[in-house]
Coordinates of C-alpha atoms and ligand atoms in Angstrom, one line a residue:
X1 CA 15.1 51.3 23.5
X2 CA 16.9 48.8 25.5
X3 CA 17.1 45.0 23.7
X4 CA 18.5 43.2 26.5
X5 CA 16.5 40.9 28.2
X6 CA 16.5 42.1 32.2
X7 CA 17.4 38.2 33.1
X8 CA 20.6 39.1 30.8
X9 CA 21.3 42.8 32.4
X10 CA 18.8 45.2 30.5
X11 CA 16.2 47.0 31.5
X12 CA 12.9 45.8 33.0
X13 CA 9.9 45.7 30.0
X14 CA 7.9 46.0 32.9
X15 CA 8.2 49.5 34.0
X16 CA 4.8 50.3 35.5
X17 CA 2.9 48.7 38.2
X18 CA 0.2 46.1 37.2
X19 CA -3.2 48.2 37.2
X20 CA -5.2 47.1 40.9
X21 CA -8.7 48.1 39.9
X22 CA -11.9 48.3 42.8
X23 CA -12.3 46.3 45.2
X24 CA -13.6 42.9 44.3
X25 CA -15.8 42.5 47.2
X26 CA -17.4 46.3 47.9
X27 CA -20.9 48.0 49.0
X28 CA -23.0 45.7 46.6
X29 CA -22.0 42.7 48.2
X30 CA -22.3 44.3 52.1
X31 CA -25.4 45.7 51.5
X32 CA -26.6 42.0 49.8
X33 CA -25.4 40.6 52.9
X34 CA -26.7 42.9 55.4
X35 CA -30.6 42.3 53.5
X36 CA -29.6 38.2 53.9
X37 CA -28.8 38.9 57.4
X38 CA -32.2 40.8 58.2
X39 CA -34.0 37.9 57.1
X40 CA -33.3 36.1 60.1
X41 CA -33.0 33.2 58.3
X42 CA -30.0 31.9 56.1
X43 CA -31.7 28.7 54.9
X44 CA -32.4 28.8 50.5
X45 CA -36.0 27.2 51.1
X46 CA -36.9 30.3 54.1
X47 CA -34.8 33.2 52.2
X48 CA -35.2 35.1 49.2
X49 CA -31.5 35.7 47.6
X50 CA -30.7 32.4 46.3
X51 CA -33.9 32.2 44.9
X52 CA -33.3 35.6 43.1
X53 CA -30.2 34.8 42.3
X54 CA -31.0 31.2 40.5
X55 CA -34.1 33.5 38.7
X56 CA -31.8 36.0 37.5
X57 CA -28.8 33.8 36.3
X58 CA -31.1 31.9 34.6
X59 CA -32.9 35.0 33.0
X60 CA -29.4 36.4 31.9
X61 CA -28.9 32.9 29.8
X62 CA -32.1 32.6 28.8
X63 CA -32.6 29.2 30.3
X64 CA -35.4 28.3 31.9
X65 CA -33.7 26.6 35.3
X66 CA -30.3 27.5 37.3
X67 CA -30.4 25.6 40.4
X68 CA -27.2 26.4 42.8
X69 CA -24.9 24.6 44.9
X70 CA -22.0 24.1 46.9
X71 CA -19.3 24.5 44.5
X72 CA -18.2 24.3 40.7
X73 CA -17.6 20.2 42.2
X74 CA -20.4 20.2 43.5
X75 CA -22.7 20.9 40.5
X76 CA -20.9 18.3 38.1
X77 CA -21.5 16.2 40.8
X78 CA -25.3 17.2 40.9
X79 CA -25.6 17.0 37.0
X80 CA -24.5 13.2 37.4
X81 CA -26.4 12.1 39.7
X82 CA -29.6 14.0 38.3
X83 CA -28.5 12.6 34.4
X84 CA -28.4 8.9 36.5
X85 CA -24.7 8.4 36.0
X86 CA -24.2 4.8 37.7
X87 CA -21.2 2.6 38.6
X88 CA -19.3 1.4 35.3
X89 CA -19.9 4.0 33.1
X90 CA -17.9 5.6 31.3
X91 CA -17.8 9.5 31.2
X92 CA -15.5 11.4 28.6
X93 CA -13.8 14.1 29.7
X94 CA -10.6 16.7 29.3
X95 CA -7.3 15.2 30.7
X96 CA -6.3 19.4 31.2
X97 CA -8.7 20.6 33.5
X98 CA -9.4 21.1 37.7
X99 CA -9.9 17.8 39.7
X100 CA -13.1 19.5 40.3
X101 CA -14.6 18.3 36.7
X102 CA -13.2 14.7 37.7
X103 CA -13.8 13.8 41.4
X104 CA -17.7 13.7 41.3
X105 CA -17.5 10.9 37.9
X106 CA -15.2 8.8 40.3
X107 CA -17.5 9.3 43.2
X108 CA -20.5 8.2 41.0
X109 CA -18.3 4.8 40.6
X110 CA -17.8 5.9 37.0
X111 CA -15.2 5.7 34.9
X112 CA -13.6 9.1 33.4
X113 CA -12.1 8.3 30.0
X114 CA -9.8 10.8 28.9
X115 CA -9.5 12.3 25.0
X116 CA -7.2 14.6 23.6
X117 CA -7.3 18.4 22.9
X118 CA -7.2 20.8 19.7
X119 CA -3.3 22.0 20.3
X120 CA -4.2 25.6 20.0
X121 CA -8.0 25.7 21.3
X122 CA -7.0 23.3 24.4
X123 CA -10.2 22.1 24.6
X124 CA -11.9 18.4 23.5
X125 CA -10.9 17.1 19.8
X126 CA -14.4 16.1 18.8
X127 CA -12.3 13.5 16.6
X128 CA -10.4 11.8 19.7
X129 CA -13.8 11.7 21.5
X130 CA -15.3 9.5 18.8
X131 CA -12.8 7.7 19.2
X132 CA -13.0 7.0 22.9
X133 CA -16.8 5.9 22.6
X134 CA -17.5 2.7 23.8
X135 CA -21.1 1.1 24.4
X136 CA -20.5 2.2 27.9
X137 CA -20.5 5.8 27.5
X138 CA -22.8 7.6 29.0
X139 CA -21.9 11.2 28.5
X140 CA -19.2 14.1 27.9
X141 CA -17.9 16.8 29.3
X142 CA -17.2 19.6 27.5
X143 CA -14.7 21.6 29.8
X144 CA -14.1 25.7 28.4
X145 CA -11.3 25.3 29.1
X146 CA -9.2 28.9 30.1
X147 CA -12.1 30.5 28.6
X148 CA -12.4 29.3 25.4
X149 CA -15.4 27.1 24.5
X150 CA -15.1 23.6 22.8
X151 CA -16.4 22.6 19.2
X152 CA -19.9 22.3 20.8
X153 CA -21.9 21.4 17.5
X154 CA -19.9 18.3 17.1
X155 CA -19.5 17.2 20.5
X156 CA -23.4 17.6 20.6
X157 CA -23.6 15.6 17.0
X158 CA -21.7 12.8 18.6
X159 CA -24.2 13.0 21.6
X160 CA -27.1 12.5 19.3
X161 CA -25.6 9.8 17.5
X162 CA -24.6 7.7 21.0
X163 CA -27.3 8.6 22.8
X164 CA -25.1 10.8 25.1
X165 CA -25.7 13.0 27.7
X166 CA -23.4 16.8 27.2
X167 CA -22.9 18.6 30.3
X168 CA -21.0 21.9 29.9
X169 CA -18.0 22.6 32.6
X170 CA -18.0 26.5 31.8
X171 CA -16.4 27.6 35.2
X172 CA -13.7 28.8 33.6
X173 CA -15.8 30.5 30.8
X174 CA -18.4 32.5 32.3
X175 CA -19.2 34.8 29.5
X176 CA -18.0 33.4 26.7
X177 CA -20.1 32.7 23.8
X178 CA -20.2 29.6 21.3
X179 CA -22.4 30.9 18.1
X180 CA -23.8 34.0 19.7
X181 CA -25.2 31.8 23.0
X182 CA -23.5 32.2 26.4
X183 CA -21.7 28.8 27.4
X184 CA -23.7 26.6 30.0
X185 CA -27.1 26.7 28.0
X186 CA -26.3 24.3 25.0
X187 CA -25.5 21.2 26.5
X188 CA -28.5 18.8 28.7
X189 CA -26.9 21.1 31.6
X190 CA -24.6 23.9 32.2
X191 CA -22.2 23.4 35.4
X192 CA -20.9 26.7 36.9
X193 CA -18.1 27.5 39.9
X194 CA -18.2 30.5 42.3
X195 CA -14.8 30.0 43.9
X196 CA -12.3 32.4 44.6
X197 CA -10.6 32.5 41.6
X198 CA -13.2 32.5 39.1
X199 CA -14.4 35.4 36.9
X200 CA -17.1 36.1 39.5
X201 CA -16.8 34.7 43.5
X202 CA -19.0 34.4 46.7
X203 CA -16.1 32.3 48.2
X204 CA -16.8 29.1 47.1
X205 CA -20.1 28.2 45.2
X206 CA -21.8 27.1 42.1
X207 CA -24.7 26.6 39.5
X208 CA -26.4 24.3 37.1
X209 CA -28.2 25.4 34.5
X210 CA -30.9 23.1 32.6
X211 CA -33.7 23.7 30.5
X212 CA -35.4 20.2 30.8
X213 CA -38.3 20.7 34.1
X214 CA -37.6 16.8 34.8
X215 CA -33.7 17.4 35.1
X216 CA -34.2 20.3 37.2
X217 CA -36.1 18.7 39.8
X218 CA -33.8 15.8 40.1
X219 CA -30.9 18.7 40.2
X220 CA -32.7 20.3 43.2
X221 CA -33.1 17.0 44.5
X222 CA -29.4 16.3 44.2
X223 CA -28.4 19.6 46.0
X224 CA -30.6 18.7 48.8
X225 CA -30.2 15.0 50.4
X226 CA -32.8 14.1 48.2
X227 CA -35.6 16.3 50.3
X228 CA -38.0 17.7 48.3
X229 CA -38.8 21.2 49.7
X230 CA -41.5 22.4 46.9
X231 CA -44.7 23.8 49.4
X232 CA -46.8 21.5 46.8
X233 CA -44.5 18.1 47.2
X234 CA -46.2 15.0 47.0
X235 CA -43.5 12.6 48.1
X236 CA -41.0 14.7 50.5
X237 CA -38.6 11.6 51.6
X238 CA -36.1 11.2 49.3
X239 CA -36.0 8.8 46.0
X240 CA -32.2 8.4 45.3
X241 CA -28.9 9.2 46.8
X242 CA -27.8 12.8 47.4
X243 CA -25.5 14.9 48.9
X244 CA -25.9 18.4 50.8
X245 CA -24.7 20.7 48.5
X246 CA -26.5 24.3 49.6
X247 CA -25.6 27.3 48.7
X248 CA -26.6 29.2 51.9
X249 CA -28.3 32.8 51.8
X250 CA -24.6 34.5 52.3
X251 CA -23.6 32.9 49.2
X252 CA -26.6 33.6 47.4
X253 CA -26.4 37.5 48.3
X254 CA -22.8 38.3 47.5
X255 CA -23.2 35.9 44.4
X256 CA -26.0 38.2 43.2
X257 CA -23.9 41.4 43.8
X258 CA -20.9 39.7 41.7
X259 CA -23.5 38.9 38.7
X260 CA -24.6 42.2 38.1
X261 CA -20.4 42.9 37.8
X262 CA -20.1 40.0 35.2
X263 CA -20.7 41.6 31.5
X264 CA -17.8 44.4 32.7
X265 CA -15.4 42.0 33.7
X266 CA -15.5 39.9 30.5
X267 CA -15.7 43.3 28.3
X268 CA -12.2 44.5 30.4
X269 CA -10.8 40.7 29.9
X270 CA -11.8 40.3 26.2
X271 CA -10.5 43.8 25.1
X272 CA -7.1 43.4 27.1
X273 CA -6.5 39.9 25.6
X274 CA -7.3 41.2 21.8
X275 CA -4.8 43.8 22.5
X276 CA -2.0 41.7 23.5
X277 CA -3.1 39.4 20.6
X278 CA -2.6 42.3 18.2
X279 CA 0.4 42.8 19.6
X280 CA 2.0 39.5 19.6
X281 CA 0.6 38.2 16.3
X282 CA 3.3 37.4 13.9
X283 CA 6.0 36.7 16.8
X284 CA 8.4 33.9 15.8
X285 CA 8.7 31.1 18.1
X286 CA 5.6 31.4 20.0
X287 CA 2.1 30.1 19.2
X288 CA -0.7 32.2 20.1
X289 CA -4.4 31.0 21.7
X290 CA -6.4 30.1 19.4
X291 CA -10.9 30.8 20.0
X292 CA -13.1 27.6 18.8
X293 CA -14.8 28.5 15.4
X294 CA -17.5 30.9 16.2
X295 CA -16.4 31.6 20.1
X296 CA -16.0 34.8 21.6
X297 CA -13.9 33.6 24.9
X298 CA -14.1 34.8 27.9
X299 CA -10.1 34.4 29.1
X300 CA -9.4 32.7 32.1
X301 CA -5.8 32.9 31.5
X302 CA -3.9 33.7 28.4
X303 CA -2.1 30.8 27.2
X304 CA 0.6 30.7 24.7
X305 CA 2.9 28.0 23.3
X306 CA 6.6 28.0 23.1
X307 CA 8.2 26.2 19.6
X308 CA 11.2 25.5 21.7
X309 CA 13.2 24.6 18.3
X310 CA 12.2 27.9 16.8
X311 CA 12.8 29.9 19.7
X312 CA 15.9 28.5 21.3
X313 CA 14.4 28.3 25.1
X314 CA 11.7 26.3 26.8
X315 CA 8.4 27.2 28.8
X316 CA 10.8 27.1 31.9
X317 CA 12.9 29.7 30.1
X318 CA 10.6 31.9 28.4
X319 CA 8.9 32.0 31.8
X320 CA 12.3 32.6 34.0
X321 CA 13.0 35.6 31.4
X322 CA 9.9 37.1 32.0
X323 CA 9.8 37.0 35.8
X324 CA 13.3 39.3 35.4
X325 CA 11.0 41.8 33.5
X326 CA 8.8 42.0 35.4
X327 CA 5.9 40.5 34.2
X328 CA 3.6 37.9 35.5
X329 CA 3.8 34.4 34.0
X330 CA 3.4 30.4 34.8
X331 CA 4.6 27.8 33.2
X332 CA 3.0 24.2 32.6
X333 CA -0.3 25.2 34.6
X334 CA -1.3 21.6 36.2
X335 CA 2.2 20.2 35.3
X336 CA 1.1 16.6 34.2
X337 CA -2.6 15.7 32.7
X338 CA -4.8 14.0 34.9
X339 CA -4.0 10.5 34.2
X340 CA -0.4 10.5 35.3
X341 CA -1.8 12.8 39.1
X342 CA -0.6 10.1 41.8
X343 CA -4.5 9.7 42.6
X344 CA -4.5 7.6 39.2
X345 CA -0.9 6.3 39.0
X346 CA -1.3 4.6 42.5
X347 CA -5.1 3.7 41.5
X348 CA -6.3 5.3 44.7
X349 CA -9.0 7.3 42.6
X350 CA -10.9 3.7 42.2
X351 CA -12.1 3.5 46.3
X352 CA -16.1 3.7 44.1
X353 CA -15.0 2.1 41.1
X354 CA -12.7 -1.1 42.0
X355 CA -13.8 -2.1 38.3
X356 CA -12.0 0.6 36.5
X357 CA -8.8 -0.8 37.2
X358 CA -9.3 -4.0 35.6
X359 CA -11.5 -2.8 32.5
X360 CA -9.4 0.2 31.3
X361 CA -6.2 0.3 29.3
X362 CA -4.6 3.3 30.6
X363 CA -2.1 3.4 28.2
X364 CA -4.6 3.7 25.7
X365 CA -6.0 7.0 27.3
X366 CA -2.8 8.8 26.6
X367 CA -3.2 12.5 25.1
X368 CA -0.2 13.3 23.5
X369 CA -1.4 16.9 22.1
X370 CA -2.6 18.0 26.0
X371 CA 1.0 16.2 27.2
X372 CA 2.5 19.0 24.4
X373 CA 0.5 21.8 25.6
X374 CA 1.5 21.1 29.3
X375 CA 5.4 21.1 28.1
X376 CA 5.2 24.2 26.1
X377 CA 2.8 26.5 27.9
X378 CA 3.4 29.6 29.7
X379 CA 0.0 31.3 31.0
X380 CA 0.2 35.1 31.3
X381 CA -2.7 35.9 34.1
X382 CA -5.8 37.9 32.7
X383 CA -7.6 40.1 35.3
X384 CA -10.3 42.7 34.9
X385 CA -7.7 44.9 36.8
X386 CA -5.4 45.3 34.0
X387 CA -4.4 48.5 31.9
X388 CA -3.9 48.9 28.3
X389 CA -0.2 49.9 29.2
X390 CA 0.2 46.2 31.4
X391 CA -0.5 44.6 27.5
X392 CA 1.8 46.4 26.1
X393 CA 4.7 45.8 28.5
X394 CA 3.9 42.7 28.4
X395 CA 4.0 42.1 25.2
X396 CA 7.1 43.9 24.6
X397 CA 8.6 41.7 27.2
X398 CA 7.5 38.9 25.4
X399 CA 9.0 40.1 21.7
X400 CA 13.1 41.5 23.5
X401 CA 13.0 38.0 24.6
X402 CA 12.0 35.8 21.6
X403 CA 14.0 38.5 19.4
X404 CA 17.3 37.7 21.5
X405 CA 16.7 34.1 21.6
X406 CA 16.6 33.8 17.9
X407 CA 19.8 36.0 17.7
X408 CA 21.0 32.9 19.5
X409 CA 21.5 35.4 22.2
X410 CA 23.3 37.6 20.8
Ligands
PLP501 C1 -12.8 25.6 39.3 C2 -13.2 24.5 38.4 C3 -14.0 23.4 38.9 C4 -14.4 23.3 40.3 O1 -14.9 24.4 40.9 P1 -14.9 24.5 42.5 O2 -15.9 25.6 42.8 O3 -13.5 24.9 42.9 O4 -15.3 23.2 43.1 C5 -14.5 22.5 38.0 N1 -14.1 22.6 36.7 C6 -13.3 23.5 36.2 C7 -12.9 23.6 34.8 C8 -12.8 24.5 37.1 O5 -12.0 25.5 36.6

């Protein structure tokens, strides 16, 4: 066996190709699209797939309503207007997440306050969101961050005690579970993304789920200008501000085809990531993902932690050494947390909120542990796709090169 790194002349760890898998998109989805088509019609209200799929997703969680949209943006956006989020509140969020999550609060003319992350779970510290409570809070949001689910017990305790609203931003966790229930269905509503790059696509598209019938009519409301569209609609003109957010027919029928794919792909992803666990457990210099108390995850991506002091390289060059082996790896994912992205550092993000930039101390807002996760992680991609033999090259890739660093190269 050769123990020199390839970026220092040995051989590549990475000696097979990366497994391809089917198709994504296949005869399901074109013979969804074909029955959409024949409908002659590719309006929700006149068509029959959305409807079947917003039945069935919401069968699968065993939640009484999933009402689609747009986009993963697009239905945070719909849970805050539906939950009545105004200008000046104050919404508490992940400073590690996609804009996606943060947009529609600023849109609203609310206020996203940022709190701080467990530094192996990487999602919301229930302790740093007390913290960040203020009489103006209105409501969190508990992003899953790469798959794994946050502490949802005592982000839902503090929501009792304040009077908050929880919305769950599980489009990066479809399929993971927090206590034996699938993410989306514990908080007041569940937010979902279809994009391209999520565990399950119809291009770009998403989902709310709620159990409460008041909230669901204001989310179907929300998705639709406001029109109410329901055959037995006593007002039909709307009665508050909304977008158009509709998923069209097209969406609705591949979307269908991709849910009926979902329980495989999270099996594939789960048993590929506890394999490379098991593999890496123990390495020196490296810190390992870590699942919330009682969550199965659904893996997103598979983030670990460099201990540059231990190791005797950074993310940068963990990540350089790995790219000579072969083997597919990021460092730093977003790069910076939200609150230093230009949109906040030159205050544009305020165009609907003018107020924010008086009333909030942005220095306060800091998150060092999600600044520390940024500098030290390198995110190994996770796909359905990937072979038993991927995991292991992988993670012997990852052990030559910790094992030479600490041999301070030797
Ligand atoms: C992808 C994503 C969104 C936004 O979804 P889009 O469909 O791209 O609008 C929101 N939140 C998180 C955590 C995401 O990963």
């Amino acid at each position: 066996m050769n123990n020199t790194p390839a970026l220092f002349g040995g051989e590549r760890a990475k000696q097979t190709p990366y497994g391809v898998g089917e198709p994504r998109y296949g005869d399901d989805e074109l013979r969804e699209l074909q029955e959409a088509l024949a409908q002659n019609t590719l309006f929700y209200a006149q068509g029959k797939k959305v409807k079947l799929l917003e039945a069935e997703f919401a069968e699968k969680y065993g939640v009484k309503h999933a009402v689609t949209c747009t986009s993963g943006t697009a239905a945070i956006h719909t849970a805050l207007m539906a939950l009545g989020i105004s200008p000046g509140d104050e919404v508490i969020v992940s400073p590690i997440t996609d804009m996606g999550t943060i947009s529609p609060v600023l849109f609203q003319g609310a206020i996203p306050v940022f709190a701080d992350l467990t530094p192996h779970g990487y999602t919301l510290d229930p302790d740093s969101v007390a913290e960040r409570i203020t009489p103006k809070t209105r409501a969190i949001i508990a992003v899953h961050l790469w798959g794994n689910t946050c502490d949802l017990d005592a982000l839902q305790a503090l929501c009792d005690r304040h009077g908050l609203a929880l919305i769950e931003d599980a489009a990066q966790a479809f399929g993971a579970t927090y206590k034996g229930c699938p993410v989306g269905t514990r908080g007041a509503v569940g937010c979902f993304s279809f994009n391209e790059f999520k565990h399950i696509s119809c291009g770009d598209g998403g989902l709310v789920l709620t159990d409460d019938d008041a909230l669901a009519e204001k989310l179907r409301l929300a998705t639709d200008k406001g029109y109410n569209r329901r055959p037995d609609a006593l007002v039909r003109q709307p009665t508050f501000l909304a977008n158009n957010y509709r998923m069209t027919e097209l969406q609705g029928a591949v979307a269908r085809a991709q849910l009926r794919k979902l329980d495989g792909i999270v099996e594939k992803r789960r048993a590929w990531c506890n394999r490379l666990t098991a593999k890496l457990i123990g390495t020196p210099g490296i810190t390992l993902p870590e699942a919330t108390h009682g969550v199965d995850p659904s893996w997103w991506f598979y983030l670990l932690r460099v201990v540059p002091e231990a190791l005797g390289t950074d993310a940068d060059g963990l990540t350089k050494a790995l790219a000579a082996e072969g083997v597919r790896a990021g460092a730093h994912y977003i790069g910076d947390p939200i609150y230093r992205y230009p949109i906040f550092t030159g205050k544009s993000a305020f165009a609907h909120a003018p107020h924010a930039c008086d009333t909030v101390d942005w220095e306060a807002q800091r998150c060092p542990v999600a600044e520390q996760i940024l500098e030290t992680g390198v995110m190994i991609p996770v796909n359905e796709a990937n072979t038993e033999t991927d995991a292991d090259e992988v993670a012997f890739a990852i052990k030559k090169i910790v094992a030479w660093y600490g041999k301070g190269g030797a």
